[in-house]
Amino acid sequence: MSETMKAAIFVKPGEMTVREVPKARIEQVGDAVVRVVRACVCGSDLWYFRGLSAHPHNSQIGHEAIGVVDEVADAVTSVRPGDFVVLPFPYSCGTCPVCRAGFESVCPHGGYFGASQAEYVRVPEADGTVVKVPGSPEDYDDETLASLLTIADVMSTGYHAAVSAEVRPGDTAVVMGDGAVGLCGVLSARMLGAGRIIAMSRHEDRAALAREFGATDIVAERDQAAVDRVLSMTGGYGADAVLECVGSRQSFDTALGLIRRGGVIGRVGLPHDVEISAEGTFYGNIGIKGGPAPVRHYDLEAGLLDAVLERRIDPGRVFTGIYDLDQIQAAYEAMDRREVIKSLIRF
Amino acid sequence: MSETMKAAIFVKPGEMTVREVPKARIEQVGDAVVRVVRACVCGSDLWYFRGLSAHPHNSQIGHEAIGVVDEVADAVTSVRPGDFVVLPFPYSCGTCPVCRAGFESVCPHGGYFGASQAEYVRVPEADGTVVKVPGSPEDYDDETLASLLTIADVMSTGYHAAVSAEVRPGDTAVVMGDGAVGLCGVLSARMLGAGRIIAMSRHEDRAALAREFGATDIVAERDQAAVDRVLSMTGGYGADAVLECVGSRQSFDTALGLIRRGGVIGRVGLPHDVEISAEGTFYGNIGIKGGPAPVRHYDLEAGLLDAVLERRIDPGRVFTGIYDLDQIQAAYEAMDRREVIKSLIRF
């Protein structure tokens, strides 16, 4: 009989459960298996949970985790059992021109995790994927573990929004979206030196955290009213940089309305019905950059891992709900109802 | 009776002529009037000439010129009569946040010249627009004057394509379009340190000049065949940077096909029926940047003026046909028939 493990299962929209499934195991020569210590629920998981996008019923789910290496295949050289690692949501070969250019998240030899809300997870291309953390999970407090978990996705994604939007010292940056990614976008804009950070939020808890992360202004308006508000705050010229952390057509159109001519919209929200006008962006010299965040690049090359370990940033504060795996339904529901900003799953 | 001057007139598609019109004059406090020494025909002028886009019949035309200041209005402080200047195709206030960010070409207080193929041209916002050249036109040979004329538009536009595409040292860059802008894009990619420059061309004269400007490879194929060719030249990964200097849907689609994931398409060709897939670009982390080139910024801040004056670059070689103003019909026809790469007009 094969070994089993507990895993979160997406039963159907609105319904999560936990089931015993075959334990994750080595399948390829570059694989590792990691025992999960912390996982979490992503805003993108809510698209399935809410029935707004298709996902196979009765399937495993999740793509953010930190944990301890349990087993490695023969070809893996960079980690060994017992090592503490962050698992970026994309896996990647780490050696091709796309990875070397710092875009591991779109490595043509890679892909995305989809079963990380579980006791164990299989890690393909382990050498090109994992981010090694010194010591073991027991060496860190809960706050640091939570922040390490954010550099598996949301913090790195917020950072990608800020880098893609080309935030420069002194800039006025607008952050669209007050979910965990948007809040990490605020923190990232601050790290890159933005002088004024306007966070779009109409939820008091999120606006408060945005302020602590560095937002200088909160705008609760939406659509044209939000555009008018930001234009009035910037002498009519618009914001130097926009971090689009939602992905809806409404949000993107608002971003186009409030970006300064010559500015860049950095987008990390998965696009849903977004339309990009080839003429409008051209005649305004508006740049559009972004996509899935190259997590590993930012964690290692841009120093997010060190920033967390040295407590210079504390992005783990986006986890305002903490659950055991058995409470997976509650973890999803609380995020769906906006009762928490982001749900952390303890193992 | 008011003074008159000779000016090129777009009569209707296929027909240019020269007529006596009222001499350009000061209209606003920030204006200058410049006596034109060299002007030229732009690839974008051919859209009207070929009847492919609308333009008022019997109207003046042209947006590229160098010349000598003839007259200045009271508020103008940076130049005086007798000064030698390059006239960037956009005029701009030079002081607003858009200009200060280096995007004078989309200054909300500015606009575009439209009557530069004439003996005199009115320059709005002169202090924020002109690029002063040391000495007078008589101090320079014809080759240098031709190169100075290119930094009114085509050379600066090719440079904007390269900067927008984020060409970095060692990159493989593809240049779409073998007109004067594309050729200047080749030169610009070389200036930015590209290691391999693939020029798309199927015209022997243009391919030869592309090689002299720094192209390491010429690709004559189009559409999917061009994509296949570039992918085979780059190990299947695509080019690090694409300079899109055409603006057609066909060219943009080809650019999307051959850009490496994580790469940026820098576009300067006026878009015609271009569609940008919000999903395709996102999931490939493909950046789209560009628009009308901030000529003045590149001439002064990026050093194109100095590069021309010190003969480090010789972009004036794109002018393979030289005409007097009275030969304006021939100047347009020769470009239309691709008998010349770009037509220069002497005064």
Short mmCIF file of N, CA and C in Angstrom, two decimals, chain A residues 17 27-28 42 44 60 63 87 111 131 141 160-161 176 199 203 287 291 297-298 316 327:
data_model
loop_
_atom_site.label_atom_id
_atom_site.label_comp_id
_atom_site.label_asym_id
_atom_site.label_seq_id
_atom_site.Cartn_x
_atom_site.Cartn_y
_atom_site.Cartn_z
N THR A 17 -12.58 20.73 1.01
CA THR A 17 -12.52 19.72 2.05
C THR A 17 -11.08 19.22 2.17
N GLU A 27 9.18 11.84 -9.07
CA GLU A 27 8.77 11.26 -10.35
C GLU A 27 9.83 11.43 -11.43
N GLN A 28 10.63 12.51 -11.31
CA GLN A 28 11.65 12.80 -12.32
C GLN A 28 13.00 12.98 -11.63
N CYS A 42 -4.61 31.88 -1.97
CA CYS A 42 -4.29 33.03 -2.83
C CYS A 42 -5.59 33.65 -3.35
N SER A 44 -6.10 34.38 -6.24
CA SER A 44 -6.44 33.71 -7.50
C SER A 44 -7.19 32.40 -7.25
N GLN A 60 -6.74 18.63 -6.15
CA GLN A 60 -5.87 19.36 -5.23
C GLN A 60 -5.65 20.78 -5.73
N HIS A 63 -0.63 26.89 -4.38
CA HIS A 63 0.66 27.08 -5.06
C HIS A 63 1.65 27.90 -4.23
N LEU A 87 9.10 27.72 -1.53
CA LEU A 87 8.72 27.19 -2.84
C LEU A 87 8.01 28.28 -3.64
N GLY A 111 6.71 25.47 -15.00
CA GLY A 111 5.25 25.46 -14.89
C GLY A 111 4.87 26.04 -13.54
N VAL A 131 14.15 28.16 -3.04
CA VAL A 131 14.94 29.24 -2.43
C VAL A 131 15.31 28.75 -1.03
N ASP A 141 10.47 32.63 14.39
CA ASP A 141 9.17 32.84 15.03
C ASP A 141 8.06 32.82 13.99
N HIS A 160 7.09 42.55 -8.21
CA HIS A 160 7.11 42.51 -9.68
C HIS A 160 6.25 43.64 -10.24
N ALA A 161 5.13 43.92 -9.59
CA ALA A 161 4.29 45.04 -10.04
C ALA A 161 5.08 46.34 -9.97
N MET A 176 -3.35 49.71 -7.41
CA MET A 176 -4.72 49.27 -7.61
C MET A 176 -4.88 47.89 -6.99
N ALA A 199 -2.81 54.37 -2.33
CA ALA A 199 -3.41 53.03 -2.33
C ALA A 199 -4.91 53.17 -2.55
N HIS A 203 -11.65 49.39 2.22
CA HIS A 203 -11.83 48.51 3.38
C HIS A 203 -10.90 49.00 4.47
N GLY A 287 3.69 52.54 -21.18
CA GLY A 287 4.24 51.20 -21.21
C GLY A 287 3.35 50.23 -20.44
N GLY A 291 3.35 40.35 -15.57
CA GLY A 291 2.94 38.98 -15.81
C GLY A 291 3.17 38.21 -14.52
N HIS A 297 13.91 35.04 -8.70
CA HIS A 297 14.80 36.15 -9.05
C HIS A 297 14.74 37.25 -7.99
N TYR A 298 13.53 37.61 -7.62
CA TYR A 298 13.41 38.70 -6.63
C TYR A 298 13.86 38.25 -5.25
N GLY A 316 4.50 39.49 6.11
CA GLY A 316 3.64 38.44 6.69
C GLY A 316 2.42 39.00 7.39
N GLN A 327 -9.29 23.12 8.73
CA GLN A 327 -10.22 24.26 8.65
C GLN A 327 -10.19 24.91 7.27
#
